[in-house]
Coordinates of C-alpha atoms in Angstrom, one line a residue:
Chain A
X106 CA 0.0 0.0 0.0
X107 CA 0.7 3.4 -1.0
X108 CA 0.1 7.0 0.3
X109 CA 1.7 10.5 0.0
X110 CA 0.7 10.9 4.1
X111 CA 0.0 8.6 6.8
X112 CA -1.5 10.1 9.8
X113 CA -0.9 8.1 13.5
X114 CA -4.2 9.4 14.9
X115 CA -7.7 10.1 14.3
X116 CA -8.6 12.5 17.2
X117 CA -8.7 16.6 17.4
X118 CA -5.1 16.4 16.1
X119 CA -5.1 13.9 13.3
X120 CA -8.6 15.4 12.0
X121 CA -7.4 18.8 11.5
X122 CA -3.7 18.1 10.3
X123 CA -5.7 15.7 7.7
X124 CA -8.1 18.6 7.0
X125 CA -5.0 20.9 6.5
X126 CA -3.0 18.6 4.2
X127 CA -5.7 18.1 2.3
X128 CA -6.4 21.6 1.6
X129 CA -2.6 22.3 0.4
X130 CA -3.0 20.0 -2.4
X131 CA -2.2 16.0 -1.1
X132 CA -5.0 13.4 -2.1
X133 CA -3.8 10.7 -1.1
X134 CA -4.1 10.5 2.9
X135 CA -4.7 8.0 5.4
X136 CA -6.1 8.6 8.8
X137 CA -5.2 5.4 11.3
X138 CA -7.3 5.0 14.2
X139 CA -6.8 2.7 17.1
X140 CA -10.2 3.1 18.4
X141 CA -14.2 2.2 16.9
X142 CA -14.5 5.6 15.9
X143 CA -12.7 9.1 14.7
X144 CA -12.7 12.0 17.7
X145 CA -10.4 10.5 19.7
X146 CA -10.9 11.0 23.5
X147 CA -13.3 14.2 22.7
X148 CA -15.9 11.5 22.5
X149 CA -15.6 10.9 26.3
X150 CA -15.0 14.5 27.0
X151 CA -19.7 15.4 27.2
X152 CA -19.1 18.5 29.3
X153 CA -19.1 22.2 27.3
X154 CA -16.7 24.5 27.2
X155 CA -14.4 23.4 23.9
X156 CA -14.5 25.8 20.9
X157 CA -14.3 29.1 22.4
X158 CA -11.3 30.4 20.0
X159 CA -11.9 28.4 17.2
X160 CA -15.3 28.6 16.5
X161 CA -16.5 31.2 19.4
X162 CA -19.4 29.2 20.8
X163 CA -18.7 26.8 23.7
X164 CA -19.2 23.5 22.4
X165 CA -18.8 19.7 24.2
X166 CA -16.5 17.7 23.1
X167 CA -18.1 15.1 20.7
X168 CA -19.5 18.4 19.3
X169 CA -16.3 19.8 18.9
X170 CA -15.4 16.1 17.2
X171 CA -18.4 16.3 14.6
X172 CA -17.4 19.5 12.9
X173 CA -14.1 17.9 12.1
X174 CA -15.1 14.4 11.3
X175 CA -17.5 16.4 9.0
X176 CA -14.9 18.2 7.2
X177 CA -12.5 14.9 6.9
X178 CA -15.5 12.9 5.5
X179 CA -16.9 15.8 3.0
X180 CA -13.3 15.7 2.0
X181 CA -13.7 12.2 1.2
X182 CA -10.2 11.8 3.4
X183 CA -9.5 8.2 4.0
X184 CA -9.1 6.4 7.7
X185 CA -8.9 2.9 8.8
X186 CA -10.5 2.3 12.7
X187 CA -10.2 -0.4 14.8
X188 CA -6.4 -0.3 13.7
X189 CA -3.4 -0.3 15.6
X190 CA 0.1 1.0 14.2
X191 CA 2.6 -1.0 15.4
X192 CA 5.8 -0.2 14.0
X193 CA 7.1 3.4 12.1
X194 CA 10.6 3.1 10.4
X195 CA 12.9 5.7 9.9
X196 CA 11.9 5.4 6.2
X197 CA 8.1 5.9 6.9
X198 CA 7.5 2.9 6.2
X199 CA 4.8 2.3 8.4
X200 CA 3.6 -1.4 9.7
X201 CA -0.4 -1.4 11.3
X202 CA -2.6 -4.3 12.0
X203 CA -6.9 -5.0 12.3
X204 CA -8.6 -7.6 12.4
X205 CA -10.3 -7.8 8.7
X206 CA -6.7 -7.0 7.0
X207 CA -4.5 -8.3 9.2
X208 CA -1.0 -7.0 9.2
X209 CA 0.2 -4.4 6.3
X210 CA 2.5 -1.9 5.7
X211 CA 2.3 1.5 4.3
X212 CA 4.8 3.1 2.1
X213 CA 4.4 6.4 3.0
X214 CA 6.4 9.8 1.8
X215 CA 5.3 11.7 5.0
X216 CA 4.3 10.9 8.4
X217 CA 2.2 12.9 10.7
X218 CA 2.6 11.5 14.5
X219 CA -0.9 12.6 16.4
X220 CA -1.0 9.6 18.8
X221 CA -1.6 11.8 21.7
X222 CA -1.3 11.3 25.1
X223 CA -2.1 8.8 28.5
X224 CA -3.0 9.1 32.1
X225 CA 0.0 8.4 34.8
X226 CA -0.8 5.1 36.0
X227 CA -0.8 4.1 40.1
X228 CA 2.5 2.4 39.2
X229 CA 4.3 5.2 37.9
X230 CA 3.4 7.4 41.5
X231 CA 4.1 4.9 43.5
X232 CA 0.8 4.8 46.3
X233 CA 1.4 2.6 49.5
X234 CA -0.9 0.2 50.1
X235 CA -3.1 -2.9 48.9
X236 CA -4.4 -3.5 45.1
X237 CA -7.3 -4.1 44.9
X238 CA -10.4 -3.1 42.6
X239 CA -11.9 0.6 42.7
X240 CA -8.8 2.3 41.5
X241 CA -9.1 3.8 38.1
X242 CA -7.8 6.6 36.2
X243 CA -10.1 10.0 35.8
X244 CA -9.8 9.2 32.3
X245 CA -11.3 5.1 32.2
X246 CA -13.8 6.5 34.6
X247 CA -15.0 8.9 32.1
X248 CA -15.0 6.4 29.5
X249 CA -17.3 3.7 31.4
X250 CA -19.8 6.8 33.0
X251 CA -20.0 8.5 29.8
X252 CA -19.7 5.9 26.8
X253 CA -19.8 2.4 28.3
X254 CA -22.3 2.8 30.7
X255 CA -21.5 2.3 33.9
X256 CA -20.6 3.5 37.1
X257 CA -17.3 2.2 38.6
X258 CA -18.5 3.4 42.0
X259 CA -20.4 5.3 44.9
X260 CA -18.2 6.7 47.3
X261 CA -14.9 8.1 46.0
X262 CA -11.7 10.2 46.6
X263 CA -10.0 12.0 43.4
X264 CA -5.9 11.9 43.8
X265 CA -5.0 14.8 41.8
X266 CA -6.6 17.8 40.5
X267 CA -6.0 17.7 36.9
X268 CA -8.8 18.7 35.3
X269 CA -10.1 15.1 33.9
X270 CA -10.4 14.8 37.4
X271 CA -12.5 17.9 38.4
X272 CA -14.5 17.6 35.7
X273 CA -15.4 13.4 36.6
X274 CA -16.0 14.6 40.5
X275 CA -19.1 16.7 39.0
X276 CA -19.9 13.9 36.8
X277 CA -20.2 11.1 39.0
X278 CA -21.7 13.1 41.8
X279 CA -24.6 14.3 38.8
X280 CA -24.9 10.2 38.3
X281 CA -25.4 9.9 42.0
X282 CA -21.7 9.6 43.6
X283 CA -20.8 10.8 46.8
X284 CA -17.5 12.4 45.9
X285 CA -15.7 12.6 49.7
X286 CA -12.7 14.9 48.7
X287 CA -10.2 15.7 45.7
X288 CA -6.3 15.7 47.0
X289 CA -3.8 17.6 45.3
X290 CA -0.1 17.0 45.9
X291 CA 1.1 20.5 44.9
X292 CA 0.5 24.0 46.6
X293 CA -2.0 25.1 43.4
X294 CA -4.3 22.9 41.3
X295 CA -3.1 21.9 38.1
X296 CA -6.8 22.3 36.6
X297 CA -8.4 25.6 35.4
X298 CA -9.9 28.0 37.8
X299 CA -13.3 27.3 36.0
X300 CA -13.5 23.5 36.7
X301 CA -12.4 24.1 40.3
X302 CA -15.4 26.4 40.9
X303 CA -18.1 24.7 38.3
X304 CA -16.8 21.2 39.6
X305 CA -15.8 21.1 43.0
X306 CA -17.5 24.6 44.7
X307 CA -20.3 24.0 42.8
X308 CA -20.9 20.6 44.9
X309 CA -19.0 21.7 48.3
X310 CA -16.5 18.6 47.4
X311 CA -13.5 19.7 49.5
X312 CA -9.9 20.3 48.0
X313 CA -7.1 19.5 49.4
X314 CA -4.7 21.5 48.7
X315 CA -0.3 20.0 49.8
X316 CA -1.9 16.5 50.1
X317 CA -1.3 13.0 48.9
X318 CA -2.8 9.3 49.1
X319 CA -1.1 7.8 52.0
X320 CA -3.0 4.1 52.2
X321 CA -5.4 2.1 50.0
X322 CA -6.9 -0.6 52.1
X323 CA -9.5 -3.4 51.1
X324 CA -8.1 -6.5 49.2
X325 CA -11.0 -7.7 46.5
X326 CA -12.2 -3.6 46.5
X327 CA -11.0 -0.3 47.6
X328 CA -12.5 -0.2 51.4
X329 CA -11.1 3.1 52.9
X330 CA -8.3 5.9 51.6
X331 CA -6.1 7.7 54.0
X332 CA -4.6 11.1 52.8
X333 CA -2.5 13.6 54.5
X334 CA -0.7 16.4 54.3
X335 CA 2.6 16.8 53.0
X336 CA 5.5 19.4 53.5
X337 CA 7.4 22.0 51.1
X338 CA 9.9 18.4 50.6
X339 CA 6.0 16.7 49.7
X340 CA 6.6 14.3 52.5
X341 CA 3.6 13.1 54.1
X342 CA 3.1 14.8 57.8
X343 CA 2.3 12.4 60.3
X344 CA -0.3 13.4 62.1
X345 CA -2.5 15.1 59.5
X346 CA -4.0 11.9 58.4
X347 CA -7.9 12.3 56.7
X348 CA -9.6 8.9 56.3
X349 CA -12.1 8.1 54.5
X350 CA -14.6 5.1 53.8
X351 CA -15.2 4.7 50.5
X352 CA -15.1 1.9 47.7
X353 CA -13.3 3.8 44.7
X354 CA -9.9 6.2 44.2
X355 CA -9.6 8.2 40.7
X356 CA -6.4 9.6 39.8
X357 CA -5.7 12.3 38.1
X358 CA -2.4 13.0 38.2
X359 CA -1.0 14.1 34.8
X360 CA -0.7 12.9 30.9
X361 CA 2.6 11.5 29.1
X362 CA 2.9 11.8 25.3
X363 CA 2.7 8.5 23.8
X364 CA 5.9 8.6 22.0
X365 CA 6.8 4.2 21.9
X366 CA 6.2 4.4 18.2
X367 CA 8.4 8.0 17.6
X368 CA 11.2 6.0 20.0
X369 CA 11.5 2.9 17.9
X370 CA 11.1 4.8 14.6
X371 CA 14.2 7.0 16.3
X372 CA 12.7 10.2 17.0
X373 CA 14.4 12.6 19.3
X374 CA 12.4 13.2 22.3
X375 CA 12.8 15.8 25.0
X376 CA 13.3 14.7 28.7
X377 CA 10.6 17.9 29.6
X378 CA 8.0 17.3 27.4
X379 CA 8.4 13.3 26.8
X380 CA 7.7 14.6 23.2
X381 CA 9.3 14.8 20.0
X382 CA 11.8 17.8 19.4
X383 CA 10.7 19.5 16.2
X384 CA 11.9 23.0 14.1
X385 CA 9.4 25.6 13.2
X386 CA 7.6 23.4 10.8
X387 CA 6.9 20.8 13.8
X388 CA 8.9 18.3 11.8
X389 CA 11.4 15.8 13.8
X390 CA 14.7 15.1 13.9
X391 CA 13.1 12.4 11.0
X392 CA 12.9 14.5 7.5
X393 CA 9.4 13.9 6.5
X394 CA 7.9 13.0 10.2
X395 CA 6.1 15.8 12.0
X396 CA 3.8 15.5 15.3
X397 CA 1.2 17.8 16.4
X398 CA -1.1 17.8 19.5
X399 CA -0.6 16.3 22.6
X400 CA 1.6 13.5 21.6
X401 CA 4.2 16.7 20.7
X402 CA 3.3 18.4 23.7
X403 CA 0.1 17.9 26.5
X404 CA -2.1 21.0 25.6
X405 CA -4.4 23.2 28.2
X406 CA -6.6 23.7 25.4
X407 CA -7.8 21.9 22.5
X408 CA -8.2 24.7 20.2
X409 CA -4.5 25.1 20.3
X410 CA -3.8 21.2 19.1
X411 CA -6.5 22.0 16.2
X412 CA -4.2 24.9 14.7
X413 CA -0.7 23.5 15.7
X414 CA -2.0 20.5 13.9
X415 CA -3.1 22.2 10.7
X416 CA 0.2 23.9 10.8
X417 CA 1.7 20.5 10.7
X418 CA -0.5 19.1 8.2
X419 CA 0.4 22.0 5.8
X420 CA 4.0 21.5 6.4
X421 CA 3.6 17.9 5.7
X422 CA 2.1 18.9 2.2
X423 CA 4.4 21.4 1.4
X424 CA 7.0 18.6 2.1
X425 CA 5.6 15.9 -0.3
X426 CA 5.5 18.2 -2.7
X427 CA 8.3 20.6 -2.7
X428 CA 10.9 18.4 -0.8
X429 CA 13.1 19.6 2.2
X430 CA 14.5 22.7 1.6
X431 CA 17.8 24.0 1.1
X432 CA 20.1 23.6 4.5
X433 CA 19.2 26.7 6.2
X434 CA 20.5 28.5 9.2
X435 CA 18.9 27.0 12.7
X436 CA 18.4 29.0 15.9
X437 CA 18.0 27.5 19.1
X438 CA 15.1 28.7 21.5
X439 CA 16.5 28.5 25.0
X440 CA 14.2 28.0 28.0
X441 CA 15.1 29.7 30.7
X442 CA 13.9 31.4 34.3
X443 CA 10.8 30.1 34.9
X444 CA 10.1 28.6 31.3
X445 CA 10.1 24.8 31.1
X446 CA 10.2 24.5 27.2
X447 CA 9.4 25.0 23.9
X448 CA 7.6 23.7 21.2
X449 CA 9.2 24.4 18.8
X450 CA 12.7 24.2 20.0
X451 CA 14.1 25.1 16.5
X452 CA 13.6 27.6 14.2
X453 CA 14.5 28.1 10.9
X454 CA 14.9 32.5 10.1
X455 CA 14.5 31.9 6.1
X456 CA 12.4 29.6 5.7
X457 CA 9.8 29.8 8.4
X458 CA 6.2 31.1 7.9
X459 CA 6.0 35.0 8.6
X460 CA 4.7 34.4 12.0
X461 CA 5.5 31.4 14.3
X462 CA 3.8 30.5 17.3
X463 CA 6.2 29.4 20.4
X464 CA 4.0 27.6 22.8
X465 CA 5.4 26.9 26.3
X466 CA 4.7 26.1 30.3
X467 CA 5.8 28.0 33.4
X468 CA 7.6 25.6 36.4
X469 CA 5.4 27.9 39.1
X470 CA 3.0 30.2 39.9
X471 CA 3.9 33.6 38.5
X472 CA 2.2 36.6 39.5
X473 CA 2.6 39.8 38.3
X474 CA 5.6 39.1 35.5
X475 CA 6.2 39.0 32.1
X476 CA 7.3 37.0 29.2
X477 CA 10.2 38.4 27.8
X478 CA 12.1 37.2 24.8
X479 CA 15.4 38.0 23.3
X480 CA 17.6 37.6 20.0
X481 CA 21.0 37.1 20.8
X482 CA 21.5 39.6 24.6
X483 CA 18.8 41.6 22.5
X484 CA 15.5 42.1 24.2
X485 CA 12.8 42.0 22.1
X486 CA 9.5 41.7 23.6
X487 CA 8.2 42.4 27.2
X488 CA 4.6 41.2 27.6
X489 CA 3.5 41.5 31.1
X490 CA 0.8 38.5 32.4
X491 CA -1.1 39.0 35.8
X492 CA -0.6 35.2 36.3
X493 CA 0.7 32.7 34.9
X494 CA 0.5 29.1 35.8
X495 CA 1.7 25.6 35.0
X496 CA -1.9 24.4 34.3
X497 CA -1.9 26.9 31.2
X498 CA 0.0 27.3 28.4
X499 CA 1.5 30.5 27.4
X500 CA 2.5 32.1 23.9
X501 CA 5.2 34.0 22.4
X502 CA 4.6 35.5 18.3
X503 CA 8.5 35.4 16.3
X504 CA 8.0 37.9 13.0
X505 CA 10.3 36.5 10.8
X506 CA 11.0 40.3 9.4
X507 CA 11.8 41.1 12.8
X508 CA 14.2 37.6 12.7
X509 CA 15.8 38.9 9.4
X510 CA 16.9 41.9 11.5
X511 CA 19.2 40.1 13.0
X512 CA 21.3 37.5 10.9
X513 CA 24.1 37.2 13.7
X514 CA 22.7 36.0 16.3
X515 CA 22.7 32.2 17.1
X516 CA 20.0 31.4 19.8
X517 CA 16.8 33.0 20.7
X518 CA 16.0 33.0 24.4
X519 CA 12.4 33.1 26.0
X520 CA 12.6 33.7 30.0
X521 CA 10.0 35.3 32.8
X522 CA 11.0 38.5 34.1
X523 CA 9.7 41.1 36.9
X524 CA 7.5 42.8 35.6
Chain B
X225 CA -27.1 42.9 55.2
X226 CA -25.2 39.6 53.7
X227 CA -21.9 38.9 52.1
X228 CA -21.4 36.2 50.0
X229 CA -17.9 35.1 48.7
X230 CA -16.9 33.5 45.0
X231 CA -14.0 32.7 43.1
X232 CA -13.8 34.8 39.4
X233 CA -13.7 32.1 37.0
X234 CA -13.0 34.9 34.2
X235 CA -9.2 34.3 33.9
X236 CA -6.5 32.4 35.5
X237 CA -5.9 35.2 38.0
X238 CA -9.1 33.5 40.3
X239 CA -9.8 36.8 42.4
X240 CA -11.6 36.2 45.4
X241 CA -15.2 38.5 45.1
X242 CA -16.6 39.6 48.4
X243 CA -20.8 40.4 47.4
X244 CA -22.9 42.4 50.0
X245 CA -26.1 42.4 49.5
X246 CA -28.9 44.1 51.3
X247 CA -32.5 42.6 50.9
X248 CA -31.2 39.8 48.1
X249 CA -29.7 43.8 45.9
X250 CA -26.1 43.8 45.0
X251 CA -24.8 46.6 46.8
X252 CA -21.2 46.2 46.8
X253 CA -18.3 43.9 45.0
X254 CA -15.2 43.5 46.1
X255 CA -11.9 41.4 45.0
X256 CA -12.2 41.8 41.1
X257 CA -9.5 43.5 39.4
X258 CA -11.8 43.8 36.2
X259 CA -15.4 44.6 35.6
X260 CA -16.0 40.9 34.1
X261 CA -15.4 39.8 37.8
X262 CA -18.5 42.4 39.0
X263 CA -20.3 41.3 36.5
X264 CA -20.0 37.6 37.1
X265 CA -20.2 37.7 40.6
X266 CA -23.6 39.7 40.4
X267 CA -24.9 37.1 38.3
X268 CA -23.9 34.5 40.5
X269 CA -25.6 36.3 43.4
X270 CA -28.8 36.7 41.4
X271 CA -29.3 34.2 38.8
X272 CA -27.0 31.4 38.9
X273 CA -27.1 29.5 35.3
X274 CA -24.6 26.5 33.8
X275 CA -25.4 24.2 30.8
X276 CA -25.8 20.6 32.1
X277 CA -24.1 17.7 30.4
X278 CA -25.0 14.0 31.0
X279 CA -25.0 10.6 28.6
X280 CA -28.2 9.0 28.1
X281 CA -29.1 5.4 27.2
X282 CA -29.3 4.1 23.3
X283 CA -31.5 1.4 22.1
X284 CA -30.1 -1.0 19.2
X285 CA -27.0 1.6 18.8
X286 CA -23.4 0.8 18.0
X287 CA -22.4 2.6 21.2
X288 CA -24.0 2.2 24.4
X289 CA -24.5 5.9 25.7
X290 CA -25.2 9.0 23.7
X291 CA -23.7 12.4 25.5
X292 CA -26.4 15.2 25.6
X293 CA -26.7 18.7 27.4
X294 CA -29.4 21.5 28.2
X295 CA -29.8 23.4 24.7
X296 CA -29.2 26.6 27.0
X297 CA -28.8 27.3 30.6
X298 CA -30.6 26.6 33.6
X299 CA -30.7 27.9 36.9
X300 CA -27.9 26.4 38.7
X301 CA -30.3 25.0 41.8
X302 CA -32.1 22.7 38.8
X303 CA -28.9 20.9 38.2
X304 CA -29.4 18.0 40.2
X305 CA -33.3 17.9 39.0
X306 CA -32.0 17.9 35.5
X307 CA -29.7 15.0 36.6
X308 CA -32.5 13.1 37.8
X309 CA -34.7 13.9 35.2
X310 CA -32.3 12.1 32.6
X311 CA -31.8 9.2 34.8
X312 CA -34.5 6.9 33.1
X313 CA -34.0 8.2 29.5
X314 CA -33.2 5.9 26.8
X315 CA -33.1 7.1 23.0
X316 CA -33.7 4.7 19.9
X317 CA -30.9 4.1 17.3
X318 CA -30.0 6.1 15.2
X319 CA -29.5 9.4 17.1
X320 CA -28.5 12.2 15.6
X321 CA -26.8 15.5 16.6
X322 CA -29.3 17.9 17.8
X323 CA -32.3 15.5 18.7
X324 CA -34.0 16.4 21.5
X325 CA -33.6 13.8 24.0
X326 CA -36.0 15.3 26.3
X327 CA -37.9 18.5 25.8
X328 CA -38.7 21.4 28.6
X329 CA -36.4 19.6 31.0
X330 CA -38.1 20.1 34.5
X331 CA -40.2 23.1 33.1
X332 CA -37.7 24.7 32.4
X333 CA -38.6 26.1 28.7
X334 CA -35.1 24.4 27.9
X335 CA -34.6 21.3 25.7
X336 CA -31.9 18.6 26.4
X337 CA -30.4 17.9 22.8
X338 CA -27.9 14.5 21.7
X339 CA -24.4 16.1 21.4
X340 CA -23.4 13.1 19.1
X341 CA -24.7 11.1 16.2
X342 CA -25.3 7.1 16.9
X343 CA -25.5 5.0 14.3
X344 CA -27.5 1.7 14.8
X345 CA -26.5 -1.3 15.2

């Protein structure tokens, strides 16, 4: 099998870097889907408030889905569900498998990775205590409530306060839940001031702010959950100890890109992100493979995987059909004080688009500072931000006329000052 | 006289609004750094409203559950009768986006609508 551009991924990003590919001139596309059906985990994500940039109206999330899948199918863009990738090579050659065509490869001049992300597991935070049933991620919850069908409990404790989790304490206390208390390790929630008021307040479900899972007990099914407080080193304090009876634990407690295929295919990653490092035209390190959405980076907002992704997706086109171009000059973006990363890591003066989009995170709560960026020791741009936190993504604009001014320089950094 | 205290959910700043209110009026708001934060937290003093999401039932469908919400908002102390109100709801196969899955939820004027299509089976 054949096709100009293979696309890991049919949800919000794989739909709209199809979309965008599409409309730059490549026919020949294929959407793979591990899943019954395109939209990715939008489908499980009922509650409103998607959409606002994009299409101004706040729309729930197998709404925001639809208007996509619509566009891919009037399109007549091709996708394969119920089909799992299973290997990438470096020449994009790309090795899937389902049940009606077995296993097959793809010869494929372009790749687009949009596998997006998971939910950190128990195992990978390492709770004390006994295994039994009644421990489920936010996100499996909100699959079996919402699309499954069932409840996977009555009394429950949230570790975490991502917003998966906020946003399942409302919905299983609306299916008849009693949800006791949410726990938060850190000193500020990692979810959006909006869930924590139309979620938690909403319900008088308590958050604990600086506090952690300390016990699981029961041995067929969760019986009780002990929480407690923990210091500035996030050590529990003993003493503090909350207990409660209940029969189910959620966690919400972060999402990692799902990068096994970039790994084997040999995709770069970066140790902040756990995604692949890309240039300004969110390809790899791979000529011909770009990634988009939250297997590049784990997004606040969907909006901004829809247009990072259509970037991609037009960068993939102009790819398969102008080839790379010419060796051009590459500046690093640094990350520095108070700036975790950013995507993109490269950019590329002559040859990028007029305007690029840097999208980054904050390591803390910053209030009353600004995002500066400079070219060279050259300071740019001062924007100052009321507050900025690690839950949200922030933005910085690069002109490349403004880039052009400046030929010398060799690195572009991006850093939070006082205001 | 009464205070009443909300968090703005306007921005990422989260200012803490004081209210006071004499005789269920709005006298005073306090906490906001912007007018969107007087603005909200008088509206959530005098007419609470959110849009309620749920999953109903499906009949003969290729997924189990169809997601729905209120068309518009309600007032926020209907929630939980909205909630209930869906409990019992199933919809036949197909479903598509936009049906009403029930109509004038809890006399409210407002009709719950499928946010998804579902094929049948």
């Amino acid at each position: 099998m054949k096709y100009d551009l293979v696309i890991v991924g049919g949800g919000p990003a794989g739909l709209a870097a199809a979309i965008a590919a599409k409309d730059n001139g490549i026919d020949s596309i294929l959407i793979i889907e591990r899943d019954r059906e395109l939209g990715g985990i939008l489908n499980q994500c009922i509650h409103n408030g998607f959409g606002l940039h994009t299409f101004k109206e706040e729309l729930t999330g197998p709404e925001y889905a639809s208007r996509f899948i619509s566009q891919v199918k009037e399109r007549g863009i091709e996708y394969k569900l119920n089909t799992m990738v299973m290997d990438i090579a470096n020449d994009k050659t790309v090795t899937a498998m389902n049940s009606e065509d077995g296993m097959f490869t793809i010869e494929a001049k372009a790749v687009v990775l949009a596998m997006g992300c998971r939910e950190r597991s128990r195992g990978a935070l390492n709770i004390p205590g006994y295994r039994p049933a009644g421990i489920f991620s936010a996100g499996t919850a909100q699959r079996l409530v919402n699309i499954e069908g069932y409840m996977p409990g009555r009394r429950v404790v949230i570790l975490g306060s991502g917003d998966i989790g906020l946003i399942m304490a409302r919905r299983m206390t609306l299916e008849g839940a009693k949800v006791l208390a949410v726990a938060e390790l850190m000193p500020y929630s990692g979810g959006l001031k909006r869930n924590i008021v139309q979620c938690l307040d909403d319900f008088d479900i308590p958050l604990y702010l600086s506090h952690t899972v300390v016990d699981i007990e029961g041995k067929e099914r969760v019986e009780g959950i002990t929480i407690a407080e923990v210091g500035p080193d996030r050590k529990p304090i003993p003493g503090s100890e909350i207990h409660y009876d209940c029969d189910t634990l959620l966690l919400s407690c972060g999402l990692l890109p799902e990068n096994e295929l970039s790994k084997t295919a040999g995709v770069e990653l970066s140790p902040i992100t756990s995604g692949p490092i890309v240039n300004d035209s969110l390809e790899t390190n791979i000529e011909g493979v770009f990634a988009c959405g939250n297997v590049l980076h784990v997004h606040d907002l969907v909006d901004f995987v829809s247009q990072e992704a259509t970037n991609a997706g037009k960068n993939a086109a102009k790819y398969i059909l102008e080839g790379h171009p010419a060796a051009a000059k590459e500046l690093e973006i640094l990350p520095v004080d108070g700036v975790r990363y950013t995507v993109p890591r490269y950019i590329r003066p002559e040859v990028m688009d007029d305007t690029l989009t840097v999208r980054f995170r904050v390591g803390q709560v910053f209030k009353n500072c600004a995002i500066a960026t400079y070219f060279g020791d050259q300071l740019i741009s001062k924007r100052k931000r009321p507050v900025m936190a690690p839950g949200e993504m922030e933005q910085v604009i690069l002109k490349k006329s403004q880039l052009a001014e400046y030929p010398d320089i060799t690195n572009i950094t991006i850093k939070i000052e006082e205001a | 006289m009464e205070t009443r205290e909300f968090t703005c959910i306007g921005c990422p700043l989260g200012c803490s609004l004081k209210v006071t209110l004499n005789n269920g009026e709005v006298t005073e708001v306090t906490g906001n750094t912007c007018p969107n934060g007087d603005k909200y937290a008088r509206k959530e003093c005098t007419n609470p409203t959110r849009i309620v999401t749920s999953s109903v039932r499906v009949k003969g469908g290729k997924i189990a559950m169809v997601s729905c919400k209120t068309k518009e908002d309600i007032p926020k102390r209907l929630i939980f009768d909205v909630a209930h109100a869906l409990e019992n709801v199933v919809m036949d196969a197909p479903v598509a986006i936009g049906d009403v899955v029930l109509s004038n939820v809890c006399e409210t004027g407002v009709d719950v609508i499928a946010t998804k299509s579902v094929e049948a089976r």
